[in-house]
Each structure stands twice: as structure tokens, then as C-alpha cells.
Amino acid sequence: MNLLTRDSSTETIRDLSRVLVVGKSPINRVVVSKIVERSGLRPISEPPDIAAKTLLTLVPGAIVLDGGPDNKDCDHLMPGIETLRRASGKSLPPVILLSTMNGTPESLGLSNVIDAVVAKPITPERLQPVIDRLISR
């Protein structure tokens, strides 16, 4: 799974063993990072403003976004993620939204960017199977 490639034209690194964990809450980022590690992957934990810069140089194997209390904390990342997914031609990297609401990407109007929605509270039993399923596809 440790596929590391470099796009020489843009100096972008694609590392499928990395999962970008994004959220304003440091506690939620730590919890999600521990769950990512249980899947045998390496988390990169960042607040939304730093994550936008990271996505310019690194394409991770997956992205986990903590939507915050209103599911809007990571909205400004959506255009960049959508561009990455379109460029891959395969809707990669897969994206998981951690949400305060139950629903699907379609019901939340995010089906072009989000592959799965996991309702909070965040638990290994809820999140880990979703990470494993999306990474293996």
C-alpha cells in the first residue's frame, strides 16, 4: 500500500499510505488519527487552513474532514479536493465527512466530493470500517 509517486511538473507527492485528517478540534483530530493508525495508515493531522496548503504538495490516500458543529468547518477545502479528484479520473482520494447529522453524501448535497458520511460521536467501530473500505477500493 505504500505507493509513493512524484509528479515532476508540479512537485506533488502522492502517498497512498497517508490519510489527511482535517478539523478545527485538536481533540477530534487526535481521536481520528488513532483510528487511522489502527488501519495501518499514517495520519497527517492539520487544521483546515494548513490542510489547504498541504493538498498543494501532497495527495494522500484518503482525507477525513471533521465538519464541525454545522458541517461547514472544511467547506473552503471542497473546491481543491474536487479538483484533485477530477484530475485523478477515479474520484481519488476518497473523502470521509464526520458529521453532526445522519445522512449520505447525496442527502447533504456533497456527492461530488464526499464518499462517505460518518455520524458523530467518532468511535473506532463507526469510522475504521469506512476507512478500510474506501482505502481498499
PDB file of C-alpha atoms in Angstrom:
ATOM      1  CA  MET A   1       0.000   0.000   0.000  1.00  0.00           C
ATOM      2  CA  ASN A   2       2.971   2.292   0.415  1.00  0.00           C
ATOM      3  CA  LEU A   3       2.806   3.791  -3.062  1.00  0.00           C
ATOM      4  CA  LEU A   4       4.779   6.986  -3.351  1.00  0.00           C
ATOM      5  CA  THR A   5       4.935   8.820  -6.647  1.00  0.00           C
ATOM      6  CA  ARG A   6       6.036  12.280  -7.634  1.00  0.00           C
ATOM      7  CA  ASP A   7       4.529  14.423 -10.369  1.00  0.00           C
ATOM      8  CA  SER A   8       7.579  16.210 -11.724  1.00  0.00           C
ATOM      9  CA  SER A   9       5.613  19.029 -13.333  1.00  0.00           C
ATOM     10  CA  THR A  10       4.084  20.240 -10.075  1.00  0.00           C
ATOM     11  CA  GLU A  11       6.239  18.548  -7.429  1.00  0.00           C
ATOM     12  CA  THR A  12       3.142  16.936  -5.961  1.00  0.00           C
ATOM     13  CA  ILE A  13       3.711  13.739  -3.999  1.00  0.00           C
ATOM     14  CA  ARG A  14       1.045  11.015  -3.984  1.00  0.00           C
ATOM     15  CA  ASP A  15       1.365   8.846  -0.866  1.00  0.00           C
ATOM     16  CA  LEU A  16      -1.379   6.249  -0.521  1.00  0.00           C
ATOM     17  CA  SER A  17      -0.231   5.291   2.988  1.00  0.00           C
ATOM     18  CA  ARG A  18      -1.103   8.760   4.321  1.00  0.00           C
ATOM     19  CA  VAL A  19      -4.512   9.955   5.479  1.00  0.00           C
ATOM     20  CA  LEU A  20      -5.078  13.681   5.845  1.00  0.00           C
ATOM     21  CA  VAL A  21      -7.151  14.294   8.991  1.00  0.00           C
ATOM     22  CA  VAL A  22      -8.633  17.793   8.952  1.00  0.00           C
ATOM     23  CA  GLY A  23     -10.598  19.583  11.650  1.00  0.00           C
ATOM     24  CA  LYS A  24     -10.633  22.608  13.903  1.00  0.00           C
ATOM     25  CA  SER A  25     -10.801  20.483  17.066  1.00  0.00           C
ATOM     26  CA  PRO A  26      -7.366  19.155  18.088  1.00  0.00           C
ATOM     27  CA  ILE A  27      -9.062  16.513  20.235  1.00  0.00           C
ATOM     28  CA  ASN A  28     -11.120  15.179  17.326  1.00  0.00           C
ATOM     29  CA  ARG A  29      -8.015  15.138  15.123  1.00  0.00           C
ATOM     30  CA  VAL A  30      -6.163  13.032  17.719  1.00  0.00           C
ATOM     31  CA  VAL A  31      -9.078  10.592  18.044  1.00  0.00           C
ATOM     32  CA  VAL A  32      -9.387  10.202  14.277  1.00  0.00           C
ATOM     33  CA  SER A  33      -5.607   9.884  13.860  1.00  0.00           C
ATOM     34  CA  LYS A  34      -5.537   6.979  16.330  1.00  0.00           C
ATOM     35  CA  ILE A  35      -8.307   5.239  14.372  1.00  0.00           C
ATOM     36  CA  VAL A  36      -6.385   5.801  11.113  1.00  0.00           C
ATOM     37  CA  GLU A  37      -3.293   4.228  12.696  1.00  0.00           C
ATOM     38  CA  ARG A  38      -5.357   1.156  13.637  1.00  0.00           C
ATOM     39  CA  SER A  39      -5.940   0.676   9.900  1.00  0.00           C
ATOM     40  CA  GLY A  40      -2.172   0.551   9.340  1.00  0.00           C
ATOM     41  CA  LEU A  41      -2.050   4.004   7.762  1.00  0.00           C
ATOM     42  CA  ARG A  42      -0.139   7.150   8.688  1.00  0.00           C
ATOM     43  CA  PRO A  43      -2.216  10.183   9.631  1.00  0.00           C
ATOM     44  CA  ILE A  44      -1.354  13.797   8.898  1.00  0.00           C
ATOM     45  CA  SER A  45      -3.388  15.866  11.352  1.00  0.00           C
ATOM     46  CA  GLU A  46      -3.993  19.511  10.472  1.00  0.00           C
ATOM     47  CA  PRO A  47      -6.428  22.375  10.968  1.00  0.00           C
ATOM     48  CA  PRO A  48      -8.350  23.389   7.821  1.00  0.00           C
ATOM     49  CA  ASP A  49      -6.177  26.408   6.926  1.00  0.00           C
ATOM     50  CA  ILE A  50      -2.937  24.379   6.972  1.00  0.00           C
ATOM     51  CA  ALA A  51      -4.574  21.428   5.190  1.00  0.00           C
ATOM     52  CA  ALA A  52      -5.307  23.624   2.164  1.00  0.00           C
ATOM     53  CA  LYS A  53      -1.563  24.238   1.763  1.00  0.00           C
ATOM     54  CA  THR A  54      -0.721  20.567   2.300  1.00  0.00           C
ATOM     55  CA  LEU A  55      -3.051  19.498  -0.510  1.00  0.00           C
ATOM     56  CA  LEU A  56      -0.981  21.586  -2.914  1.00  0.00           C
ATOM     57  CA  THR A  57       2.067  19.347  -2.390  1.00  0.00           C
ATOM     58  CA  LEU A  58       0.678  16.012  -1.156  1.00  0.00           C
ATOM     59  CA  VAL A  59      -2.131  13.829  -2.463  1.00  0.00           C
ATOM     60  CA  PRO A  60      -2.967  11.450   0.391  1.00  0.00           C
ATOM     61  CA  GLY A  61      -4.533   8.016   0.128  1.00  0.00           C
ATOM     62  CA  ALA A  62      -7.662   9.384   1.825  1.00  0.00           C
ATOM     63  CA  ILE A  63      -8.999  12.506   3.522  1.00  0.00           C
ATOM     64  CA  VAL A  64     -11.110  12.665   6.696  1.00  0.00           C
ATOM     65  CA  LEU A  65     -12.877  16.004   7.226  1.00  0.00           C
ATOM     66  CA  ASP A  66     -14.443  16.999  10.548  1.00  0.00           C
ATOM     67  CA  GLY A  67     -17.374  19.187   9.530  1.00  0.00           C
ATOM     68  CA  GLY A  68     -17.636  20.759  12.973  1.00  0.00           C
ATOM     69  CA  PRO A  69     -20.951  21.706  14.583  1.00  0.00           C
ATOM     70  CA  ASP A  70     -22.582  22.869  11.325  1.00  0.00           C
ATOM     71  CA  ASN A  71     -20.701  20.693   8.770  1.00  0.00           C
ATOM     72  CA  LYS A  72     -19.089  23.845   7.346  1.00  0.00           C
ATOM     73  CA  ASP A  73     -15.619  23.838   9.006  1.00  0.00           C
ATOM     74  CA  CYS A  74     -13.897  22.436   5.913  1.00  0.00           C
ATOM     75  CA  ASP A  75     -16.059  23.957   3.166  1.00  0.00           C
ATOM     76  CA  HIS A  76     -13.230  26.061   1.767  1.00  0.00           C
ATOM     77  CA  LEU A  77     -11.278  22.838   1.036  1.00  0.00           C
ATOM     78  CA  MET A  78     -14.002  21.371  -1.191  1.00  0.00           C
ATOM     79  CA  PRO A  79     -13.006  23.075  -4.497  1.00  0.00           C
ATOM     80  CA  GLY A  80      -9.385  21.929  -4.128  1.00  0.00           C
ATOM     81  CA  ILE A  81     -10.410  18.388  -3.221  1.00  0.00           C
ATOM     82  CA  GLU A  82     -12.833  18.300  -6.144  1.00  0.00           C
ATOM     83  CA  THR A  83     -10.008  19.381  -8.473  1.00  0.00           C
ATOM     84  CA  LEU A  84      -7.731  16.599  -7.135  1.00  0.00           C
ATOM     85  CA  ARG A  85     -10.468  14.024  -7.616  1.00  0.00           C
ATOM     86  CA  ARG A  86     -11.242  15.184 -11.144  1.00  0.00           C
ATOM     87  CA  ALA A  87      -7.537  15.122 -12.065  1.00  0.00           C
ATOM     88  CA  SER A  88      -7.214  11.529 -10.824  1.00  0.00           C
ATOM     89  CA  GLY A  89     -10.011  10.391 -13.104  1.00  0.00           C
ATOM     90  CA  LYS A  90     -11.057   7.919 -10.418  1.00  0.00           C
ATOM     91  CA  SER A  91     -12.545  10.087  -7.637  1.00  0.00           C
ATOM     92  CA  LEU A  92      -9.348   9.759  -5.635  1.00  0.00           C
ATOM     93  CA  PRO A  93      -8.515  10.420  -2.893  1.00  0.00           C
ATOM     94  CA  PRO A  94     -11.613   9.110  -1.133  1.00  0.00           C
ATOM     95  CA  VAL A  95     -13.124  11.604   1.325  1.00  0.00           C
ATOM     96  CA  ILE A  96     -14.987  10.936   4.593  1.00  0.00           C
ATOM     97  CA  LEU A  97     -17.034  13.646   6.309  1.00  0.00           C
ATOM     98  CA  LEU A  98     -17.507  13.451  10.070  1.00  0.00           C
ATOM     99  CA  SER A  99     -20.918  14.996  10.595  1.00  0.00           C
ATOM    100  CA  THR A 100     -23.246  16.020  13.385  1.00  0.00           C
ATOM    101  CA  MET A 101     -26.099  14.799  11.157  1.00  0.00           C
ATOM    102  CA  ASN A 102     -27.009  11.377   9.894  1.00  0.00           C
ATOM    103  CA  GLY A 103     -27.150  11.227   6.149  1.00  0.00           C
ATOM    104  CA  THR A 104     -25.473  10.318   2.926  1.00  0.00           C
ATOM    105  CA  PRO A 105     -23.249  12.420   0.678  1.00  0.00           C
ATOM    106  CA  GLU A 106     -26.245  12.783  -1.627  1.00  0.00           C
ATOM    107  CA  SER A 107     -28.647  13.916   1.110  1.00  0.00           C
ATOM    108  CA  LEU A 108     -26.111  16.511   2.281  1.00  0.00           C
ATOM    109  CA  GLY A 109     -25.538  17.738  -1.281  1.00  0.00           C
ATOM    110  CA  LEU A 110     -21.869  16.709  -1.312  1.00  0.00           C
ATOM    111  CA  SER A 111     -21.866  13.629  -3.523  1.00  0.00           C
ATOM    112  CA  ASN A 112     -19.307  15.065  -5.953  1.00  0.00           C
ATOM    113  CA  VAL A 113     -16.676  15.425  -3.193  1.00  0.00           C
ATOM    114  CA  ILE A 114     -17.651  13.194  -0.239  1.00  0.00           C
ATOM    115  CA  ASP A 115     -17.652   9.389  -0.486  1.00  0.00           C
ATOM    116  CA  ALA A 116     -18.980   8.598   2.989  1.00  0.00           C
ATOM    117  CA  VAL A 117     -20.553  10.356   5.960  1.00  0.00           C
ATOM    118  CA  VAL A 118     -19.861   9.101   9.480  1.00  0.00           C
ATOM    119  CA  ALA A 119     -22.102  10.492  12.221  1.00  0.00           C
ATOM    120  CA  LYS A 120     -20.553  11.739  15.434  1.00  0.00           C
ATOM    121  CA  PRO A 121     -19.628  10.770  18.089  1.00  0.00           C
ATOM    122  CA  ILE A 122     -16.499   9.398  16.498  1.00  0.00           C
ATOM    123  CA  THR A 123     -15.803   5.794  17.501  1.00  0.00           C
ATOM    124  CA  PRO A 124     -13.463   3.158  16.041  1.00  0.00           C
ATOM    125  CA  GLU A 125     -16.469   0.901  15.404  1.00  0.00           C
ATOM    126  CA  ARG A 126     -18.064   3.533  13.165  1.00  0.00           C
ATOM    127  CA  LEU A 127     -15.061   5.059  11.434  1.00  0.00           C
ATOM    128  CA  GLN A 128     -12.487   2.291  10.963  1.00  0.00           C
ATOM    129  CA  PRO A 129     -14.621   0.049   8.693  1.00  0.00           C
ATOM    130  CA  VAL A 130     -15.369   3.039   6.463  1.00  0.00           C
ATOM    131  CA  ILE A 131     -11.657   3.937   6.200  1.00  0.00           C
ATOM    132  CA  ASP A 132     -10.751   0.327   5.441  1.00  0.00           C
ATOM    133  CA  ARG A 133     -13.469   0.012   2.770  1.00  0.00           C
ATOM    134  CA  LEU A 134     -12.564   3.248   0.986  1.00  0.00           C
ATOM    135  CA  ILE A 135      -8.814   2.637   1.057  1.00  0.00           C
ATOM    136  CA  SER A 136      -9.168  -0.879  -0.337  1.00  0.00           C
ATOM    137  CA  ARG A 137     -11.234   0.127  -3.371  1.00  0.00           C
TER     138      ARG A 137
END
